[in-house]
Coordinates of C-alpha atoms and ligand atoms in Angstrom, one line a residue:
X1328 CA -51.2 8.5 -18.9
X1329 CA -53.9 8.0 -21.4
X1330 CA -55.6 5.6 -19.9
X1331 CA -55.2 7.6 -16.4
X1332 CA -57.3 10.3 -18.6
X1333 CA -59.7 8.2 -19.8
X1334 CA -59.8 7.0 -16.4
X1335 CA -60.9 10.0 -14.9
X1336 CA -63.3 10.2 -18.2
X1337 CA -65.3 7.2 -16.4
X1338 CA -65.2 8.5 -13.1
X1339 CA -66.7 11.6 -14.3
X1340 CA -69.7 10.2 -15.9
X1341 CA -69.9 7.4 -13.1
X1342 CA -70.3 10.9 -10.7
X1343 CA -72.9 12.1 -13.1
X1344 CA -74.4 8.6 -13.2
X1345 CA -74.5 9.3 -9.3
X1346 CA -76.7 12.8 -9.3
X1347 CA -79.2 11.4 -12.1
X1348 CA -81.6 10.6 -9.5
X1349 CA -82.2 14.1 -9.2
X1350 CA -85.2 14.4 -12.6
X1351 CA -84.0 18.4 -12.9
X1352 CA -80.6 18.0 -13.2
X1353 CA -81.0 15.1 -15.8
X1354 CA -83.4 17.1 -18.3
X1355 CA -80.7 20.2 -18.3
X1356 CA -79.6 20.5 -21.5
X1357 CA -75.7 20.0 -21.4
X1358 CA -76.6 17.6 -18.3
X1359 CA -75.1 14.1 -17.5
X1360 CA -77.8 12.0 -19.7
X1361 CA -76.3 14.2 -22.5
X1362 CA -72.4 13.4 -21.6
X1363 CA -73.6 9.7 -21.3
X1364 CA -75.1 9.6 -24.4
X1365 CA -72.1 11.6 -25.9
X1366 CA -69.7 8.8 -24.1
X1367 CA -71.4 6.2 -25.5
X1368 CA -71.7 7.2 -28.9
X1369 CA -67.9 7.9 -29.0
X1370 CA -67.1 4.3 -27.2
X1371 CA -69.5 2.9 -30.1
X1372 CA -67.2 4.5 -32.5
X1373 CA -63.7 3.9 -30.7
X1374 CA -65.3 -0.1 -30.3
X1375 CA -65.8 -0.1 -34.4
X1376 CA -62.7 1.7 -35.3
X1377 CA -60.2 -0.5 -32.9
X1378 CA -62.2 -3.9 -35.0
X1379 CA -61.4 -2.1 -38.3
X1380 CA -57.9 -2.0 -37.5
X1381 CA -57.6 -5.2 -36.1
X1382 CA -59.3 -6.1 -33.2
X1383 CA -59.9 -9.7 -33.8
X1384 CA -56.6 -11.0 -34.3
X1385 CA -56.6 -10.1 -30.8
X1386 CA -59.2 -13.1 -30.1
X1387 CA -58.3 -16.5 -29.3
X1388 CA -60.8 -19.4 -30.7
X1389 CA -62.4 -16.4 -31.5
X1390 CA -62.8 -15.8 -27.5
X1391 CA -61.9 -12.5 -26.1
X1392 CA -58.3 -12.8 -24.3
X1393 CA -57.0 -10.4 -20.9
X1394 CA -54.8 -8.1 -24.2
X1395 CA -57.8 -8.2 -25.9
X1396 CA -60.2 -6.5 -23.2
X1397 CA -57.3 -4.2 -21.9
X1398 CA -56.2 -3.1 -25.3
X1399 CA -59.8 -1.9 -26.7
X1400 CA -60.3 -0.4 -23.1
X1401 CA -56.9 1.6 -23.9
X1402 CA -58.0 2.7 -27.1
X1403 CA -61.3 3.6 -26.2
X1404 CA -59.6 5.7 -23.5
X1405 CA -57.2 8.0 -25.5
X1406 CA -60.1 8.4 -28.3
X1407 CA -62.2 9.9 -25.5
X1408 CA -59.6 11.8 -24.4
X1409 CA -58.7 13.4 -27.7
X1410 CA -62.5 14.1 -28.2
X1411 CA -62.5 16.1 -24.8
X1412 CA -59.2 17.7 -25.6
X1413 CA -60.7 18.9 -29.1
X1414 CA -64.0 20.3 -27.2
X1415 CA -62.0 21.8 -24.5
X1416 CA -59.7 23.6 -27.6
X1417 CA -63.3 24.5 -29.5
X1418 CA -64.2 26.2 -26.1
X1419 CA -61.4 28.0 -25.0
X1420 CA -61.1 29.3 -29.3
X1421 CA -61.0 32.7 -29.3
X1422 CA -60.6 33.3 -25.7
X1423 CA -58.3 36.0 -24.7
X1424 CA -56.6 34.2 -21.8
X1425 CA -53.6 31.8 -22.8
X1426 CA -54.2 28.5 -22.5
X1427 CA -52.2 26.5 -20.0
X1428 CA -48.9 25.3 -22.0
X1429 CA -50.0 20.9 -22.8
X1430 CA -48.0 18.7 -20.0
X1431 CA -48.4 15.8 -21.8
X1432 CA -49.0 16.3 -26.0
X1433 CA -51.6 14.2 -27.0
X1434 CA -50.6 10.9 -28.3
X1435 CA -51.9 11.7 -31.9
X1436 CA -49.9 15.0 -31.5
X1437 CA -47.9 13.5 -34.7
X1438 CA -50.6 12.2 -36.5
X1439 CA -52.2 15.3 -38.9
X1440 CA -56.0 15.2 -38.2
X1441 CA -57.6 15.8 -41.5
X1442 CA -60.8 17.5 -40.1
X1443 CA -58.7 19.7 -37.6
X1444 CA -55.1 20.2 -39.0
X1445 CA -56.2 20.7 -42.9
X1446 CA -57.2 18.6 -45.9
X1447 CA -54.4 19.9 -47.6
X1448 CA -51.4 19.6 -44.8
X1449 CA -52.8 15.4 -44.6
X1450 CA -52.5 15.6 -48.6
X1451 CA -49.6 17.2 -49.0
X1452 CA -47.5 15.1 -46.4
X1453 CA -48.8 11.9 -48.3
X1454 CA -47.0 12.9 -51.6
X1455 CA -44.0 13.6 -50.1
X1456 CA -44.2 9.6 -48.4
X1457 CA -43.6 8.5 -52.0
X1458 CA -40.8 11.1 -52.5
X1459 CA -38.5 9.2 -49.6
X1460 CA -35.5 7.3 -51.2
X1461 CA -34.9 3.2 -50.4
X1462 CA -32.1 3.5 -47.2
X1463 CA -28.6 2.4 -48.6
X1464 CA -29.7 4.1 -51.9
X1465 CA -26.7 5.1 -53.9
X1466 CA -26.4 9.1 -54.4
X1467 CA -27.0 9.8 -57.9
X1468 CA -23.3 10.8 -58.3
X1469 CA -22.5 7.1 -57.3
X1470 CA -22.1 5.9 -60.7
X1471 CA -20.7 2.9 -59.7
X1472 CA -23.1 2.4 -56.8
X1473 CA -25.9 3.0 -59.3
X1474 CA -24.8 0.5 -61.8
X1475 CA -24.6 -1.8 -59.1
X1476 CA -28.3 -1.1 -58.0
X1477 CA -29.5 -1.4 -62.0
X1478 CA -28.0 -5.0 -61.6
X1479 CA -29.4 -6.2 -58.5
X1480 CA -33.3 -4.7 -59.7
X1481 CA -32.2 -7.0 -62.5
X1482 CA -31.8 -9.8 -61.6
X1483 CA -34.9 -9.6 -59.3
X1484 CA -36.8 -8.6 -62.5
X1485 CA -35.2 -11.5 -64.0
X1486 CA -36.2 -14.0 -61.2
X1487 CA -39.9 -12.8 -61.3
X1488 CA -40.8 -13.3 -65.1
X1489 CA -39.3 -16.7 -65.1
X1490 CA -40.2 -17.9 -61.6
X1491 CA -43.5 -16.3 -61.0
X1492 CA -46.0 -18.9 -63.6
X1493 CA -49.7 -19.7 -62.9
X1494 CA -50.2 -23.7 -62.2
X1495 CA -46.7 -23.8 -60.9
X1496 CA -46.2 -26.9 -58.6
X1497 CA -46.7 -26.1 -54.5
X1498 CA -45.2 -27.0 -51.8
X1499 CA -46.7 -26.3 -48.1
X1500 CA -43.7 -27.0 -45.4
X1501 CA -45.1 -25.1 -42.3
X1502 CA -49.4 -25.0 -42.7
X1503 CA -50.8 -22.9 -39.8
X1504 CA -53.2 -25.5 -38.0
X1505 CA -49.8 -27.2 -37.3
X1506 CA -47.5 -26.8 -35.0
X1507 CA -44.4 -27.5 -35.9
X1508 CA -42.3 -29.7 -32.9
X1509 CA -38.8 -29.1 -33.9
X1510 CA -37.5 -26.2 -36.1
X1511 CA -37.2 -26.8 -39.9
X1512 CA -34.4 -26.1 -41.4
X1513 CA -33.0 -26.7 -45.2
X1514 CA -30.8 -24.8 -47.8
X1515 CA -31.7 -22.3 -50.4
X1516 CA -31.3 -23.4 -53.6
X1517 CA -28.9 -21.6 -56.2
X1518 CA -31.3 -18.8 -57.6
X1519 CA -32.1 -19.8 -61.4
X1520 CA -34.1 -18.8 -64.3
X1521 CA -36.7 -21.0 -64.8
X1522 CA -36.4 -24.9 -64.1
X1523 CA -34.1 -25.2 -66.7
X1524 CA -32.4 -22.2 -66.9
X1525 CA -28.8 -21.8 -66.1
X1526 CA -27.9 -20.5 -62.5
X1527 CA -28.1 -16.6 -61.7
X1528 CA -24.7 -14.8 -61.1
X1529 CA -25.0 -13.7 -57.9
X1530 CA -25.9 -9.1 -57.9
X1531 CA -23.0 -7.1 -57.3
X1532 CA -23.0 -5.6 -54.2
X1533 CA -23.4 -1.5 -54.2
X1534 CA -19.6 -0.7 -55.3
X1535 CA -19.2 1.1 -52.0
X1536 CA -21.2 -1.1 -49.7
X1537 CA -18.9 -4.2 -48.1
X1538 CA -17.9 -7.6 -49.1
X1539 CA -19.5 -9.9 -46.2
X1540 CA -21.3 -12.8 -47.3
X1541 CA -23.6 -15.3 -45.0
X1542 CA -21.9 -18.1 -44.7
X1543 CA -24.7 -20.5 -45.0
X1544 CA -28.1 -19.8 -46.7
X1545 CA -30.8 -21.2 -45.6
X1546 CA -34.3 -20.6 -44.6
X1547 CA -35.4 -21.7 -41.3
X1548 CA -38.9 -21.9 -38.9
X1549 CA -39.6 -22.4 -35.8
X1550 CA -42.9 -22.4 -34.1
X1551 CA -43.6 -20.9 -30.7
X1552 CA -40.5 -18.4 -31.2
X1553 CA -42.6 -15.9 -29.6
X1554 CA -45.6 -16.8 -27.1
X1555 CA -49.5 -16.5 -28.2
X1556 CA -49.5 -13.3 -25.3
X1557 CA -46.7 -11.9 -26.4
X1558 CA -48.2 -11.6 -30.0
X1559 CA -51.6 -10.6 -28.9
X1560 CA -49.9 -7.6 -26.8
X1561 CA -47.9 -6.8 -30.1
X1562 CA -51.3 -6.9 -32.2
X1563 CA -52.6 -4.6 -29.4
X1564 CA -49.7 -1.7 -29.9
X1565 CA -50.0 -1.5 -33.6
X1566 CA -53.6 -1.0 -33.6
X1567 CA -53.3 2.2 -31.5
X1568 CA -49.7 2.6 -33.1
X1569 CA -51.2 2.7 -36.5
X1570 CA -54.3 4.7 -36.1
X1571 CA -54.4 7.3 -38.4
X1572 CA -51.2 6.7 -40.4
X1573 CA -51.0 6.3 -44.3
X1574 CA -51.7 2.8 -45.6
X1575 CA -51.4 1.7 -49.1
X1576 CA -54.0 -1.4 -51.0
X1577 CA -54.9 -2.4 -47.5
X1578 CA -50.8 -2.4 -45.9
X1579 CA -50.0 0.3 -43.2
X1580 CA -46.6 -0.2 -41.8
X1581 CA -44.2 1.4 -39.0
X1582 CA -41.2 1.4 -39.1
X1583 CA -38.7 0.0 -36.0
X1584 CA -36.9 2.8 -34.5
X1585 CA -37.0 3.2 -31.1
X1586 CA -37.6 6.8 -31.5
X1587 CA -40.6 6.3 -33.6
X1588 CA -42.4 3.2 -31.5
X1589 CA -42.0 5.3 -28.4
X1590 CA -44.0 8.0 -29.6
X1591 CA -46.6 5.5 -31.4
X1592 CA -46.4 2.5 -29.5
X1593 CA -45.8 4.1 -25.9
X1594 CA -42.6 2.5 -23.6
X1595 CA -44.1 -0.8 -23.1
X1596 CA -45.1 -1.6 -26.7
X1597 CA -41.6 0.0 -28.1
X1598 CA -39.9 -2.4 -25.1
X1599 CA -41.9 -5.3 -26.6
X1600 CA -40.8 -4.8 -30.3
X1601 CA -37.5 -4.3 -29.2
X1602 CA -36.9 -7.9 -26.8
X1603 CA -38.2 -9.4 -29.9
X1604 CA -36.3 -8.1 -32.8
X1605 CA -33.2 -9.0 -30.0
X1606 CA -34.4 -12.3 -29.4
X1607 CA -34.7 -12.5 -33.1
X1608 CA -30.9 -11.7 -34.1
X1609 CA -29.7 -14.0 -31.2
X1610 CA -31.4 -16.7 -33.2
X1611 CA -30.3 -16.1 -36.5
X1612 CA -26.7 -15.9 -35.2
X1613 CA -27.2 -19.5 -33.6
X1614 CA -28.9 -21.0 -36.6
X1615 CA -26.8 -19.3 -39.3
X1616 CA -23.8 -20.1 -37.9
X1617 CA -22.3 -17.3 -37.4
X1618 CA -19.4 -16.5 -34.9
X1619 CA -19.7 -15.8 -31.7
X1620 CA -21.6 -12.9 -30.8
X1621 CA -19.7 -10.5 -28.1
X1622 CA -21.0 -7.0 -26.8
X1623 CA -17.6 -5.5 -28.1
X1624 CA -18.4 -7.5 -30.9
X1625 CA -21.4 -8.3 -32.6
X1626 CA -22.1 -11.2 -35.4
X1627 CA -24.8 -9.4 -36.2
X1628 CA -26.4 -5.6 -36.3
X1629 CA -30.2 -5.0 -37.2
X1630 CA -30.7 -2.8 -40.1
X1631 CA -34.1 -2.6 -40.2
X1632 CA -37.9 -3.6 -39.1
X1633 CA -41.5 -3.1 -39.7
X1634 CA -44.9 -3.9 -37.8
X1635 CA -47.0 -4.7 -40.8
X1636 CA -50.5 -4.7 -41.1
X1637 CA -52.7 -6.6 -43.9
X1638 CA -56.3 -5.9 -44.3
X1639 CA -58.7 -7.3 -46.7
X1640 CA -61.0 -4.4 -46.8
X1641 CA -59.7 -1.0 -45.3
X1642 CA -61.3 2.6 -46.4
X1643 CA -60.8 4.5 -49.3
X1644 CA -60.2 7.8 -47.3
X1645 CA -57.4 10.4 -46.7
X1646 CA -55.4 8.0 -45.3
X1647 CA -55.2 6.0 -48.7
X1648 CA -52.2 6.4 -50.7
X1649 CA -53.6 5.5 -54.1
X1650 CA -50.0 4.0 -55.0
X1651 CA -49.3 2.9 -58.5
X1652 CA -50.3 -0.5 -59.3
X1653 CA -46.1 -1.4 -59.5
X1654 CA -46.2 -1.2 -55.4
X1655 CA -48.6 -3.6 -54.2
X1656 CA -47.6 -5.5 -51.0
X1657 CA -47.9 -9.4 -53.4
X1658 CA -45.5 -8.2 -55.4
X1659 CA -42.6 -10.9 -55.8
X1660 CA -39.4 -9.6 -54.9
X1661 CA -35.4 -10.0 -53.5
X1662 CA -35.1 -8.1 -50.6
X1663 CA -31.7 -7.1 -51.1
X1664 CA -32.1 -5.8 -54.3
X1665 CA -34.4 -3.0 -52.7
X1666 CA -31.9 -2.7 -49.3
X1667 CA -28.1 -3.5 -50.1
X1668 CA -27.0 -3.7 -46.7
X1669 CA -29.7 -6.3 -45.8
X1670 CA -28.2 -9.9 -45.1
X1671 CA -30.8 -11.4 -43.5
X1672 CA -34.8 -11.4 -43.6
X1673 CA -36.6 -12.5 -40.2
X1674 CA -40.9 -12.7 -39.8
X1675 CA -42.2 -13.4 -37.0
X1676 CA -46.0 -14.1 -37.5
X1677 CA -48.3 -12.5 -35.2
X1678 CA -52.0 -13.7 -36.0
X1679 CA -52.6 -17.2 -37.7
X1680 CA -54.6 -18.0 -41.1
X1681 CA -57.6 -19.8 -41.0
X1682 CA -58.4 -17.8 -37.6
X1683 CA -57.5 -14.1 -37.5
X1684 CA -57.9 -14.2 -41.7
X1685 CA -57.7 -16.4 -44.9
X1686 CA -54.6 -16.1 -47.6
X1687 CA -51.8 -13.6 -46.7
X1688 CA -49.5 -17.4 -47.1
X1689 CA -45.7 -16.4 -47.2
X1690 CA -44.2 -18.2 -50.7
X1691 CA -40.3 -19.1 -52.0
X1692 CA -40.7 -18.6 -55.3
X1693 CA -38.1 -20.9 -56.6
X1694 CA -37.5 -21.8 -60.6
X1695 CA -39.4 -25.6 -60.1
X1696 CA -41.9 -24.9 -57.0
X1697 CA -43.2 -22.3 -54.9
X1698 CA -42.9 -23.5 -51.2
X1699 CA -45.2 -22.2 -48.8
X1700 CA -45.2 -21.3 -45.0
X1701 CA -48.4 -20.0 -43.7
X1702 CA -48.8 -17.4 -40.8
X1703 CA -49.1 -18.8 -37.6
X1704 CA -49.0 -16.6 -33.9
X1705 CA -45.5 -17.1 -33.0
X1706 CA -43.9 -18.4 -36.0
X1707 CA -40.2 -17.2 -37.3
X1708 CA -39.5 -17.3 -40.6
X1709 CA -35.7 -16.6 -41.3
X1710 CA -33.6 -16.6 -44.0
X1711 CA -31.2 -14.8 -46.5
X1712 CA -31.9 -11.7 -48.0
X1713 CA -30.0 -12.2 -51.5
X1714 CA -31.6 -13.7 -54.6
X1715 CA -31.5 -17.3 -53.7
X1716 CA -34.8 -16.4 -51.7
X1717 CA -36.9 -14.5 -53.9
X1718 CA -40.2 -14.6 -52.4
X1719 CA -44.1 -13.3 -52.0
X1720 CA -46.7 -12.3 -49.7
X1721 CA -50.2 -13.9 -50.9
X1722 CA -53.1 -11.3 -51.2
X1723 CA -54.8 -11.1 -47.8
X1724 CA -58.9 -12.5 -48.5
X1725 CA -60.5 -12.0 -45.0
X1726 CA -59.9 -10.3 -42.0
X1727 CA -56.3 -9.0 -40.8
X1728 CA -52.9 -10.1 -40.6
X1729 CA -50.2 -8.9 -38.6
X1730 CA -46.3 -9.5 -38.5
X1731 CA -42.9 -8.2 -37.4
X1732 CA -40.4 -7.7 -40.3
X1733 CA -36.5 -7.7 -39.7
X1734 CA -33.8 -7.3 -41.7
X1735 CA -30.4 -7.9 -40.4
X1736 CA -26.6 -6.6 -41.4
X1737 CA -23.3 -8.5 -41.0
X1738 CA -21.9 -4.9 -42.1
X1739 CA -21.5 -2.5 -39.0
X1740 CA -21.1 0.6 -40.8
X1741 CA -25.2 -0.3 -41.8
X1742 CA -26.4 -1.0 -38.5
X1743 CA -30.1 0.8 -37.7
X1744 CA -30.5 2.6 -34.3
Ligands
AKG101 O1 -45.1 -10.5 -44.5 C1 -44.5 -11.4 -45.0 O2 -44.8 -12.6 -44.9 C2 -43.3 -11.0 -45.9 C3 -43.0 -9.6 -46.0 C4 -41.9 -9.3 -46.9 O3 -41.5 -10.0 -47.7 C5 -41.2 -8.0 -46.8 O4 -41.7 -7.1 -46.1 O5 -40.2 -7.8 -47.5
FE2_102 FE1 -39.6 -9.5 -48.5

């Protein structure tokens, strides 16, 4: 519908371009050399904003791709169209005729605009964001839940002063000029403290939670999970998905709900996210071993996702959260000792180092060697979600990066939407 608008945008100004040849019309103030110039000052600006937020990883050998034209096209289309909607509200302001009730809400109808919708609203609804409690956090009543939780943070804490050295040993198993021809496939190893160090007693689970365990954990990659198009249109959604939302130190993520892509991403994009976060759990049941999945019932339920953006230079502007320095997206960490419920951790890459941007390399931190697996369009990255795989995203040094994140439950009762 947006691009129908914008649509209709063009054809307006291609029927002004039409009655320029008439000199009077064209000096009148207000007159189609004015709406031109108008238009193409606001495609400038929708051109720079879309390769702020991403617009390259779009490119292929840094040549422009079909997703790449049609998505910048799409963008450029609902920014016009919430530009004319904004001069069409300025106009009709303070008229004493009701305005006709919106068919269609404008796609950034969620998104606070901090020139039109108040400084202090966009301010005020970015404090709260750091207000919002970790899902599967235990009520504060839960002393046993709680305990559990100290435990888990723990042992991550643990894992991070021993395991995270400078000059430690490397180990790259999946660089991103190569494609890997089979899948790779090997076994954490039993989560310790240091090379030496004895091995980690495995966290407590939240008292309440469940008592499922994988039954093998390993960490697995496979290249070409997801095709270069298929990435390229996912690139394409967040960009417009993620204009105008909160980032924090260069990250802006959306969360996977299905109620929440369809409003940012649109139906196609949300369809997109949701094949592949499908495809993605069908994968980890075959390569986990896991039983047999069945409709009535699963081996598997998701629990969680997010499209993930990583920018080596973003604004400092109301969008910021100027987070504390303890929540920057490097940080080491356990993934289940943030989410209980999770079981397993899936990424699937959507732009590739060395061509869309430089560092953002994935990392195992384990006690003797950090092993590597750098981004590459396409690439799954899969493995468990406990302490066995405590692990890192590299700082991003140039240009963008883009991925899907999934988190997956054997627990029903913690299944997302
Ligand atoms: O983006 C990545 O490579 C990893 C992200 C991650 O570890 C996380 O979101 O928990
Ligand atoms: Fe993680």
């Amino acid at each position: 519908m947006v691009a129908a608008r914008g649509a209709a945008l063009d054809h307006m100004v291609e029927e002004g371009g039409a009655s320029t040849n008439c000199e009077e019309a064209n000096n009148d103030a207000g007159g189609p050399d004015m709406v031109h110039a108008m238009l193409d000052s606001l495609r400038e600006e929708a051109a720079e904003l879309w390769h702020k937020g991403g617009g390259p990883a779009l490119l292929e050998m840094g040549q422009p791709t079909a997703e790449y034209a049609h998505h910048l096209q799409l963008f450029t289309h609902r920014l016009l169209a919430e530009a004319l909607q904004d001069m069409l509200n300025d106009q009709t302001e303070g008229s004493v005729e009701p305005t006709a009730p919106e068919k269609e809400p404008p796609l950034a109808a969620d998104k606070p605009d901090p020139a039109s919708a108040g400084l202090a609203g966009v301010l005020e609804r970015r404090d709260k964001l750091s207000e919002v409690r970790k899902k599967d956090s235990p009520e504060e009543s839960d002393e046993l839940g709680q305990a559990a939780r100290e435990h888990a943070q723990h042992v991550q804490r643990l894992l991070v002063e021993s395991n995270l050295r400078d000059g430690k040993p490397q180990r790259t198993l999946a660089a991103a000029s190569e494609r890997l021809e089979e899948p790779l496939s090997w076994e954490a190893p039993e989560p310790r403290a240091g090379a030496a160090g004895p091995p980690i007693a495995r966290p407590a689970l939240y008292g309440n939670l469940y008592l499922t365990e994988p039954p093998l954990r390993l960490r697995c990659v496979a290249d070409g999970f997801a095709t270069a198009a298929e990435c390229r249109e996912a690139c394409g959604h967040c960009i417009q998905g993620m204009h105008c939302m909160f980032r924090r130190g260069g990250q802006t993520s959306l969360a996977v709900s299905r109620e929440l892509l369809g409003r940012r991403l649109g139906e196609e994009g949300c369809q997109l996210v949701c094949q592949l976060v499908e495809r993605t759990r069908l994968r980890i049941i075959q390569d986990f071993g896991l039983p047999q999945d069945a409709p009535e019932r699963p081996a598997l339920f998701e629990s969680g996702g997010l499209l993930t953006r990583l920018q080596a230079e973003w604004e400092r502007d109301v969008w910021e959260i100027s987070g504390e320095e303890e929540h920057v997206y490097w940080n080491a960490h356990v993934d289940k000792a943030n989410v209980a419920s999770y079981d397993y951790a899936a990424l699937l890459y959507l732009s590739t180092q060395g061509e869309h941007h430089e560092g953002g390399d994935f990392a195992f931190i384990d006690a003797d060697v950090d092993c590597v697996v750098s981004p590459r369009r396409g690439r799954l990255l899969a493995f468990t979600a406990g302490p066995e795989n405590l692990h890192q995203v590299r700082r991003v040094t140039r240009g963008t990066r883009f991925v899907l994140a999934m988190w997956f439950t054997l627990s029903e009762k913690h299944r997302g939407d």
